[in-house]
Amino acid sequence: MVVTEPNKVMVAGDWHGNPYWAEQAIKYAKRSGADMIVHVGDYGFWTPSERTYAYLLGSNQLLEELDMRLIWVDGNHEDHSQLDECNIPGGKPTVFGDLDRIMHLPRGFRWEWWGMTWMALGGAHSVDRSWRREGHDWWPGEVLSGEQVEYASRPGGVDVIVAHDAPRGFAIPGIGSGNEFPSEDLLAAESHRGLVREVVDATKPSLFFHGHYHVNYRARLEREGGTTEIFGLDRDNSTIARNTMFLTREDLGQMVSSR
């Protein structure tokens, strides 16, 4: 399945299935001239229910009305029982049912936009896992597997990674100690950042976009062979400006050349 090349992209942080926020963000994207939304996970692909379907269908109808599309990588807070098969290494983008304007990108999937190679890298560890129930609001498939890391790290350069988690190797601003969460989950979350770093070290992207931490920031990651510019995005119920950012071919070229 081809990921249609856009004229202008809005990258969006976590929406958590918030229908009001999704509507406002999609309309904001259209007003700003974007024809494609790239969502970095915790999009709201939750357990099958009237509420979940109403959220997804409402977003799809609005995207159709505005002649836009949305592609997304999975966050930790999605129903991974429906996504595990999609995320098998080598998997292709998936449109679910009649949601023809919304497409999930599997972990390690690569595509070409604006003369650059992009890659999807969903997944993260839930530090609040201990308070969730497996099969109800938590699934083991939320984290990257060894096979997925290996597949995402395959030969061939990558210019841009769209992920949910951030790579290890720098401090995310505004993140507290996390003492309210179990220590084993904090360690597991840091370990997962290590897996993301393995992929970054192998593919050497110039740009990396992610969500998960609900912080809007920019940082520079020093790695072997160069640097990667990291962009984090805030969540729903923050501000639209902190939850989103825009990209064009020219923007991307300038970001890469200025490194």
PDB file of C-alpha atoms in Angstrom:
ATOM      1  CA  MET A   1       0.000   0.000   0.000  1.00  0.00           C
ATOM      2  CA  VAL A   2       1.400   3.391  -1.031  1.00  0.00           C
ATOM      3  CA  VAL A   3       1.569   6.216   1.512  1.00  0.00           C
ATOM      4  CA  THR A   4       0.517   9.185  -0.622  1.00  0.00           C
ATOM      5  CA  GLU A   5       3.066  12.005  -0.685  1.00  0.00           C
ATOM      6  CA  PRO A   6       1.582  15.146   0.891  1.00  0.00           C
ATOM      7  CA  ASN A   7       2.111  18.834   0.258  1.00  0.00           C
ATOM      8  CA  LYS A   8       2.182  19.725   3.956  1.00  0.00           C
ATOM      9  CA  VAL A   9       2.174  17.510   7.050  1.00  0.00           C
ATOM     10  CA  MET A  10       0.925  18.146  10.562  1.00  0.00           C
ATOM     11  CA  VAL A  11       2.682  15.908  13.083  1.00  0.00           C
ATOM     12  CA  ALA A  12       0.441  15.344  16.114  1.00  0.00           C
ATOM     13  CA  GLY A  13       1.089  14.080  19.629  1.00  0.00           C
ATOM     14  CA  ASP A  14      -1.107  11.829  21.790  1.00  0.00           C
ATOM     15  CA  TRP A  15      -4.889  12.287  21.462  1.00  0.00           C
ATOM     16  CA  HIS A  16      -5.987   9.366  23.677  1.00  0.00           C
ATOM     17  CA  GLY A  17      -9.245   8.913  21.799  1.00  0.00           C
ATOM     18  CA  ASN A  18     -10.440  12.408  22.692  1.00  0.00           C
ATOM     19  CA  PRO A  19     -13.086  13.197  20.030  1.00  0.00           C
ATOM     20  CA  TYR A  20     -13.311  16.917  20.757  1.00  0.00           C
ATOM     21  CA  TRP A  21      -9.549  17.330  20.597  1.00  0.00           C
ATOM     22  CA  ALA A  22      -9.253  15.254  17.430  1.00  0.00           C
ATOM     23  CA  GLU A  23     -11.888  17.394  15.719  1.00  0.00           C
ATOM     24  CA  GLN A  24     -10.189  20.640  16.690  1.00  0.00           C
ATOM     25  CA  ALA A  25      -6.752  19.361  15.670  1.00  0.00           C
ATOM     26  CA  ILE A  26      -7.937  18.098  12.279  1.00  0.00           C
ATOM     27  CA  LYS A  27      -9.657  21.413  11.544  1.00  0.00           C
ATOM     28  CA  TYR A  28      -6.521  23.262  12.676  1.00  0.00           C
ATOM     29  CA  ALA A  29      -4.449  21.174  10.272  1.00  0.00           C
ATOM     30  CA  LYS A  30      -6.767  22.055   7.397  1.00  0.00           C
ATOM     31  CA  ARG A  31      -6.777  25.778   8.231  1.00  0.00           C
ATOM     32  CA  SER A  32      -2.982  25.657   8.279  1.00  0.00           C
ATOM     33  CA  GLY A  33      -2.804  24.129   4.809  1.00  0.00           C
ATOM     34  CA  ALA A  34      -1.935  20.539   5.738  1.00  0.00           C
ATOM     35  CA  ASP A  35      -3.334  17.651   3.731  1.00  0.00           C
ATOM     36  CA  MET A  36      -1.792  14.868   5.850  1.00  0.00           C
ATOM     37  CA  ILE A  37      -1.614  14.208   9.602  1.00  0.00           C
ATOM     38  CA  VAL A  38       1.138  11.979  10.963  1.00  0.00           C
ATOM     39  CA  HIS A  39       0.199  10.807  14.451  1.00  0.00           C
ATOM     40  CA  VAL A  40       2.912   9.615  16.840  1.00  0.00           C
ATOM     41  CA  GLY A  41       0.762   7.216  18.872  1.00  0.00           C
ATOM     42  CA  ASP A  42      -1.747   6.923  21.698  1.00  0.00           C
ATOM     43  CA  TYR A  43      -4.061   7.891  18.888  1.00  0.00           C
ATOM     44  CA  GLY A  44      -7.119   6.217  20.396  1.00  0.00           C
ATOM     45  CA  PHE A  45      -7.370   2.803  18.730  1.00  0.00           C
ATOM     46  CA  TRP A  46      -8.934   1.267  21.805  1.00  0.00           C
ATOM     47  CA  THR A  47     -10.977  -1.833  22.604  1.00  0.00           C
ATOM     48  CA  PRO A  48     -14.027  -2.328  20.354  1.00  0.00           C
ATOM     49  CA  SER A  49     -16.944  -0.301  21.718  1.00  0.00           C
ATOM     50  CA  GLU A  50     -19.491   2.252  20.571  1.00  0.00           C
ATOM     51  CA  ARG A  51     -17.310   5.001  22.001  1.00  0.00           C
ATOM     52  CA  THR A  52     -14.169   3.844  20.177  1.00  0.00           C
ATOM     53  CA  TYR A  53     -15.983   3.435  16.879  1.00  0.00           C
ATOM     54  CA  ALA A  54     -17.715   6.801  17.221  1.00  0.00           C
ATOM     55  CA  TYR A  55     -14.325   8.453  17.768  1.00  0.00           C
ATOM     56  CA  LEU A  56     -12.684   6.728  14.804  1.00  0.00           C
ATOM     57  CA  LEU A  57     -15.676   7.110  12.488  1.00  0.00           C
ATOM     58  CA  GLY A  58     -16.121  10.764  13.411  1.00  0.00           C
ATOM     59  CA  SER A  59     -12.467  11.460  12.655  1.00  0.00           C
ATOM     60  CA  ASN A  60     -12.660   9.550   9.380  1.00  0.00           C
ATOM     61  CA  GLN A  61     -15.755  11.447   8.241  1.00  0.00           C
ATOM     62  CA  LEU A  62     -14.166  14.798   9.046  1.00  0.00           C
ATOM     63  CA  LEU A  63     -10.972  13.833   7.211  1.00  0.00           C
ATOM     64  CA  GLU A  64     -13.037  12.838   4.185  1.00  0.00           C
ATOM     65  CA  GLU A  65     -15.016  16.077   4.301  1.00  0.00           C
ATOM     66  CA  LEU A  66     -11.776  18.092   4.398  1.00  0.00           C
ATOM     67  CA  ASP A  67      -9.993  15.878   1.826  1.00  0.00           C
ATOM     68  CA  MET A  68      -7.264  14.883   4.278  1.00  0.00           C
ATOM     69  CA  ARG A  69      -5.637  11.668   5.483  1.00  0.00           C
ATOM     70  CA  LEU A  70      -4.181  10.512   8.781  1.00  0.00           C
ATOM     71  CA  ILE A  71      -1.471   7.907   9.289  1.00  0.00           C
ATOM     72  CA  TRP A  72      -0.458   6.727  12.744  1.00  0.00           C
ATOM     73  CA  VAL A  73       2.022   4.620  14.663  1.00  0.00           C
ATOM     74  CA  ASP A  74       0.807   2.774  17.734  1.00  0.00           C
ATOM     75  CA  GLY A  75       1.430   4.040  21.229  1.00  0.00           C
ATOM     76  CA  ASN A  76       1.392   1.968  24.393  1.00  0.00           C
ATOM     77  CA  HIS A  77      -2.245   2.916  25.036  1.00  0.00           C
ATOM     78  CA  GLU A  78      -3.866   1.148  22.081  1.00  0.00           C
ATOM     79  CA  ASP A  79      -5.624  -2.225  21.800  1.00  0.00           C
ATOM     80  CA  HIS A  80      -2.603  -4.270  20.771  1.00  0.00           C
ATOM     81  CA  SER A  81      -4.639  -7.450  20.463  1.00  0.00           C
ATOM     82  CA  GLN A  82      -5.843  -5.918  17.176  1.00  0.00           C
ATOM     83  CA  LEU A  83      -2.389  -4.661  16.161  1.00  0.00           C
ATOM     84  CA  ASP A  84       0.009  -7.518  16.946  1.00  0.00           C
ATOM     85  CA  GLU A  85      -0.532  -9.172  13.568  1.00  0.00           C
ATOM     86  CA  CYS A  86      -0.088  -5.831  11.796  1.00  0.00           C
ATOM     87  CA  ASN A  87       3.252  -5.294  13.556  1.00  0.00           C
ATOM     88  CA  ILE A  88       4.832  -8.568  12.445  1.00  0.00           C
ATOM     89  CA  PRO A  89       8.151  -7.652  10.741  1.00  0.00           C
ATOM     90  CA  GLY A  90       7.472  -6.983   7.082  1.00  0.00           C
ATOM     91  CA  GLY A  91       3.860  -6.001   7.721  1.00  0.00           C
ATOM     92  CA  LYS A  92       2.119  -3.481   5.492  1.00  0.00           C
ATOM     93  CA  PRO A  93       0.039  -0.411   6.394  1.00  0.00           C
ATOM     94  CA  THR A  94      -3.498  -1.287   7.460  1.00  0.00           C
ATOM     95  CA  VAL A  95      -6.841   0.410   6.965  1.00  0.00           C
ATOM     96  CA  PHE A  96      -9.429  -0.979   9.392  1.00  0.00           C
ATOM     97  CA  GLY A  97     -12.926  -1.565   8.055  1.00  0.00           C
ATOM     98  CA  ASP A  98     -14.514   1.463   6.445  1.00  0.00           C
ATOM     99  CA  LEU A  99     -12.051   3.915   8.021  1.00  0.00           C
ATOM    100  CA  ASP A 100     -10.485   4.611   4.636  1.00  0.00           C
ATOM    101  CA  ARG A 101      -8.912   7.947   5.604  1.00  0.00           C
ATOM    102  CA  ILE A 102      -7.000   6.506   8.575  1.00  0.00           C
ATOM    103  CA  MET A 103      -4.059   4.131   8.159  1.00  0.00           C
ATOM    104  CA  HIS A 104      -1.868   2.361  10.723  1.00  0.00           C
ATOM    105  CA  LEU A 105       1.848   2.094   9.955  1.00  0.00           C
ATOM    106  CA  PRO A 106       3.523  -1.057  11.333  1.00  0.00           C
ATOM    107  CA  ARG A 107       6.770  -1.006  13.274  1.00  0.00           C
ATOM    108  CA  GLY A 108       9.767  -0.792  10.985  1.00  0.00           C
ATOM    109  CA  PHE A 109       7.748   0.153   7.894  1.00  0.00           C
ATOM    110  CA  ARG A 110       9.609   2.534   5.591  1.00  0.00           C
ATOM    111  CA  TRP A 111       8.308   4.832   2.885  1.00  0.00           C
ATOM    112  CA  GLU A 112       9.540   7.680   0.675  1.00  0.00           C
ATOM    113  CA  TRP A 113       8.364  11.278   0.972  1.00  0.00           C
ATOM    114  CA  TRP A 114      10.027  14.356  -0.499  1.00  0.00           C
ATOM    115  CA  GLY A 115      13.120  12.415  -1.536  1.00  0.00           C
ATOM    116  CA  MET A 116      13.695  11.124   2.003  1.00  0.00           C
ATOM    117  CA  THR A 117      13.175   7.778   3.708  1.00  0.00           C
ATOM    118  CA  TRP A 118      10.751   7.776   6.637  1.00  0.00           C
ATOM    119  CA  MET A 119      10.206   4.952   9.123  1.00  0.00           C
ATOM    120  CA  ALA A 120       7.452   4.130  11.611  1.00  0.00           C
ATOM    121  CA  LEU A 121       8.410   2.857  15.067  1.00  0.00           C
ATOM    122  CA  GLY A 122       5.436   2.415  17.386  1.00  0.00           C
ATOM    123  CA  GLY A 123       5.521   1.079  20.928  1.00  0.00           C
ATOM    124  CA  ALA A 124       6.452   2.102  24.477  1.00  0.00           C
ATOM    125  CA  HIS A 125       6.303   0.697  28.014  1.00  0.00           C
ATOM    126  CA  SER A 126       3.439   1.757  30.305  1.00  0.00           C
ATOM    127  CA  VAL A 127       4.853   2.866  33.649  1.00  0.00           C
ATOM    128  CA  ASP A 128       1.310   2.543  35.059  1.00  0.00           C
ATOM    129  CA  ARG A 129       1.064  -1.088  33.933  1.00  0.00           C
ATOM    130  CA  SER A 130       0.555  -2.328  37.498  1.00  0.00           C
ATOM    131  CA  TRP A 131      -2.787  -0.510  37.665  1.00  0.00           C
ATOM    132  CA  ARG A 132      -4.095  -1.954  34.413  1.00  0.00           C
ATOM    133  CA  ARG A 133      -5.637  -5.303  33.467  1.00  0.00           C
ATOM    134  CA  GLU A 134      -4.192  -7.418  30.684  1.00  0.00           C
ATOM    135  CA  GLY A 135      -6.665  -7.788  27.852  1.00  0.00           C
ATOM    136  CA  HIS A 136      -8.767  -4.898  29.148  1.00  0.00           C
ATOM    137  CA  ASP A 137      -6.557  -1.807  29.077  1.00  0.00           C
ATOM    138  CA  TRP A 138      -3.047  -3.249  28.770  1.00  0.00           C
ATOM    139  CA  TRP A 139      -1.383  -5.695  26.356  1.00  0.00           C
ATOM    140  CA  PRO A 140       2.159  -7.123  26.227  1.00  0.00           C
ATOM    141  CA  GLY A 141       2.360  -6.086  22.571  1.00  0.00           C
ATOM    142  CA  GLU A 142       2.792  -2.448  23.606  1.00  0.00           C
ATOM    143  CA  VAL A 143       6.592  -2.833  23.627  1.00  0.00           C
ATOM    144  CA  LEU A 144       9.023  -3.461  20.802  1.00  0.00           C
ATOM    145  CA  SER A 145      10.067  -7.088  20.416  1.00  0.00           C
ATOM    146  CA  GLY A 146      13.581  -8.203  19.569  1.00  0.00           C
ATOM    147  CA  GLU A 147      12.414  -9.221  16.106  1.00  0.00           C
ATOM    148  CA  GLN A 148      10.846  -5.798  15.512  1.00  0.00           C
ATOM    149  CA  VAL A 149      14.028  -4.028  16.619  1.00  0.00           C
ATOM    150  CA  GLU A 150      16.076  -6.208  14.286  1.00  0.00           C
ATOM    151  CA  TYR A 151      13.716  -5.546  11.388  1.00  0.00           C
ATOM    152  CA  ALA A 152      13.635  -1.784  11.982  1.00  0.00           C
ATOM    153  CA  SER A 153      17.457  -1.795  12.143  1.00  0.00           C
ATOM    154  CA  ARG A 154      17.883  -3.500   8.761  1.00  0.00           C
ATOM    155  CA  PRO A 155      20.340  -2.031   6.227  1.00  0.00           C
ATOM    156  CA  GLY A 156      19.429   1.088   4.316  1.00  0.00           C
ATOM    157  CA  GLY A 157      19.530   4.618   5.620  1.00  0.00           C
ATOM    158  CA  VAL A 158      16.584   6.373   7.252  1.00  0.00           C
ATOM    159  CA  ASP A 159      16.177  10.142   7.279  1.00  0.00           C
ATOM    160  CA  VAL A 160      13.111  10.536   9.521  1.00  0.00           C
ATOM    161  CA  ILE A 161      11.684   8.306  12.269  1.00  0.00           C
ATOM    162  CA  VAL A 162       8.124   8.726  13.537  1.00  0.00           C
ATOM    163  CA  ALA A 163       7.889   6.946  16.890  1.00  0.00           C
ATOM    164  CA  HIS A 164       5.959   6.876  20.134  1.00  0.00           C
ATOM    165  CA  ASP A 165       8.874   6.430  22.544  1.00  0.00           C
ATOM    166  CA  ALA A 166      12.134   8.397  22.608  1.00  0.00           C
ATOM    167  CA  PRO A 167      15.649   6.965  22.329  1.00  0.00           C
ATOM    168  CA  ARG A 168      17.906   6.733  25.364  1.00  0.00           C
ATOM    169  CA  GLY A 169      20.856   9.094  25.620  1.00  0.00           C
ATOM    170  CA  PHE A 170      19.457  12.455  26.719  1.00  0.00           C
ATOM    171  CA  ALA A 171      17.185  13.886  29.404  1.00  0.00           C
ATOM    172  CA  ILE A 172      13.640  14.753  28.380  1.00  0.00           C
ATOM    173  CA  PRO A 173      12.891  18.187  29.875  1.00  0.00           C
ATOM    174  CA  GLY A 174      10.147  18.444  32.455  1.00  0.00           C
ATOM    175  CA  ILE A 175      10.028  14.735  33.245  1.00  0.00           C
ATOM    176  CA  GLY A 176      10.009  14.099  36.985  1.00  0.00           C
ATOM    177  CA  SER A 177      11.576  11.262  38.925  1.00  0.00           C
ATOM    178  CA  GLY A 178       8.523   9.068  38.441  1.00  0.00           C
ATOM    179  CA  ASN A 179       8.667   7.934  42.062  1.00  0.00           C
ATOM    180  CA  GLU A 180       4.908   7.397  42.055  1.00  0.00           C
ATOM    181  CA  PHE A 181       5.392   4.440  39.690  1.00  0.00           C
ATOM    182  CA  PRO A 182       6.833   1.001  40.558  1.00  0.00           C
ATOM    183  CA  SER A 183      10.613   0.888  40.174  1.00  0.00           C
ATOM    184  CA  GLU A 184      10.464  -2.188  37.940  1.00  0.00           C
ATOM    185  CA  ASP A 185       8.243  -0.322  35.489  1.00  0.00           C
ATOM    186  CA  LEU A 186      10.524   2.710  35.476  1.00  0.00           C
ATOM    187  CA  LEU A 187      13.455   0.410  34.713  1.00  0.00           C
ATOM    188  CA  ALA A 188      11.471  -1.325  31.976  1.00  0.00           C
ATOM    189  CA  ALA A 189      10.566   2.039  30.441  1.00  0.00           C
ATOM    190  CA  GLU A 190      14.215   3.089  30.402  1.00  0.00           C
ATOM    191  CA  SER A 191      15.154  -0.265  28.911  1.00  0.00           C
ATOM    192  CA  HIS A 192      12.622   0.308  26.142  1.00  0.00           C
ATOM    193  CA  ARG A 193      14.262   3.636  25.357  1.00  0.00           C
ATOM    194  CA  GLY A 194      17.425   1.596  24.957  1.00  0.00           C
ATOM    195  CA  LEU A 195      15.740  -0.518  22.272  1.00  0.00           C
ATOM    196  CA  VAL A 196      14.698   2.632  20.430  1.00  0.00           C
ATOM    197  CA  ARG A 197      18.299   3.863  20.687  1.00  0.00           C
ATOM    198  CA  GLU A 198      19.499   0.624  19.063  1.00  0.00           C
ATOM    199  CA  VAL A 199      17.328   1.415  16.064  1.00  0.00           C
ATOM    200  CA  VAL A 200      18.561   5.019  15.935  1.00  0.00           C
ATOM    201  CA  ASP A 201      22.202   3.922  16.088  1.00  0.00           C
ATOM    202  CA  ALA A 202      21.621   1.422  13.286  1.00  0.00           C
ATOM    203  CA  THR A 203      19.631   3.684  10.944  1.00  0.00           C
ATOM    204  CA  LYS A 204      21.157   7.089  11.779  1.00  0.00           C
ATOM    205  CA  PRO A 205      18.133   9.326  11.130  1.00  0.00           C
ATOM    206  CA  SER A 206      18.514  13.078  10.883  1.00  0.00           C
ATOM    207  CA  LEU A 207      15.111  13.745  12.492  1.00  0.00           C
ATOM    208  CA  PHE A 208      13.074  11.884  15.106  1.00  0.00           C
ATOM    209  CA  PHE A 209       9.496  12.747  16.140  1.00  0.00           C
ATOM    210  CA  HIS A 210       7.729  11.194  19.138  1.00  0.00           C
ATOM    211  CA  GLY A 211       5.021  11.552  21.781  1.00  0.00           C
ATOM    212  CA  HIS A 212       4.405   9.493  24.962  1.00  0.00           C
ATOM    213  CA  TYR A 213       5.953  11.911  27.490  1.00  0.00           C
ATOM    214  CA  HIS A 214       3.441  14.740  26.944  1.00  0.00           C
ATOM    215  CA  VAL A 215       6.185  17.351  26.602  1.00  0.00           C
ATOM    216  CA  ASN A 216       6.779  19.716  23.696  1.00  0.00           C
ATOM    217  CA  TYR A 217      10.523  20.152  23.290  1.00  0.00           C
ATOM    218  CA  ARG A 218      13.481  19.899  20.935  1.00  0.00           C
ATOM    219  CA  ALA A 219      16.793  18.210  21.728  1.00  0.00           C
ATOM    220  CA  ARG A 220      19.911  17.001  19.956  1.00  0.00           C
ATOM    221  CA  LEU A 221      21.112  13.415  20.333  1.00  0.00           C
ATOM    222  CA  GLU A 222      24.805  12.800  19.713  1.00  0.00           C
ATOM    223  CA  ARG A 223      25.376   9.402  18.136  1.00  0.00           C
ATOM    224  CA  GLU A 224      28.069   7.634  16.190  1.00  0.00           C
ATOM    225  CA  GLY A 225      28.405   9.243  12.781  1.00  0.00           C
ATOM    226  CA  GLY A 226      26.507  12.430  13.567  1.00  0.00           C
ATOM    227  CA  THR A 227      23.503  13.807  15.414  1.00  0.00           C
ATOM    228  CA  THR A 228      19.744  13.306  15.436  1.00  0.00           C
ATOM    229  CA  GLU A 229      17.347  16.172  16.111  1.00  0.00           C
ATOM    230  CA  ILE A 230      14.600  15.027  18.487  1.00  0.00           C
ATOM    231  CA  PHE A 231      11.133  16.615  18.558  1.00  0.00           C
ATOM    232  CA  GLY A 232       8.682  15.735  21.340  1.00  0.00           C
ATOM    233  CA  LEU A 233       4.994  16.661  21.262  1.00  0.00           C
ATOM    234  CA  ASP A 234       2.501  17.334  24.047  1.00  0.00           C
ATOM    235  CA  ARG A 235      -0.883  15.639  24.467  1.00  0.00           C
ATOM    236  CA  ASP A 236      -4.573  16.428  24.105  1.00  0.00           C
ATOM    237  CA  ASN A 237      -5.892  19.026  26.547  1.00  0.00           C
ATOM    238  CA  SER A 238      -2.603  20.932  26.451  1.00  0.00           C
ATOM    239  CA  THR A 239      -2.665  23.452  23.588  1.00  0.00           C
ATOM    240  CA  ILE A 240      -2.964  22.784  19.875  1.00  0.00           C
ATOM    241  CA  ALA A 241       0.362  24.553  19.347  1.00  0.00           C
ATOM    242  CA  ARG A 242       2.131  22.253  21.819  1.00  0.00           C
ATOM    243  CA  ASN A 243       0.396  19.139  20.504  1.00  0.00           C
ATOM    244  CA  THR A 244       1.319  19.695  16.850  1.00  0.00           C
ATOM    245  CA  MET A 245       3.974  20.889  14.431  1.00  0.00           C
ATOM    246  CA  PHE A 246       4.024  21.375  10.661  1.00  0.00           C
ATOM    247  CA  LEU A 247       6.422  20.150   7.994  1.00  0.00           C
ATOM    248  CA  THR A 248       6.882  20.837   4.301  1.00  0.00           C
ATOM    249  CA  ARG A 249       9.495  19.566   1.881  1.00  0.00           C
ATOM    250  CA  GLU A 250      11.363  22.855   2.314  1.00  0.00           C
ATOM    251  CA  ASP A 251      11.163  22.708   6.131  1.00  0.00           C
ATOM    252  CA  LEU A 252      12.541  19.200   6.180  1.00  0.00           C
ATOM    253  CA  GLY A 253      15.361  20.070   3.823  1.00  0.00           C
ATOM    254  CA  GLN A 254      16.373  23.024   5.989  1.00  0.00           C
ATOM    255  CA  MET A 255      16.233  20.933   9.177  1.00  0.00           C
ATOM    256  CA  VAL A 256      18.506  18.305   7.684  1.00  0.00           C
ATOM    257  CA  SER A 257      20.954  20.766   6.102  1.00  0.00           C
ATOM    258  CA  SER A 258      21.254  22.825   9.320  1.00  0.00           C
ATOM    259  CA  ARG A 259      22.430  19.855  11.389  1.00  0.00           C
TER     260      ARG A 259
END
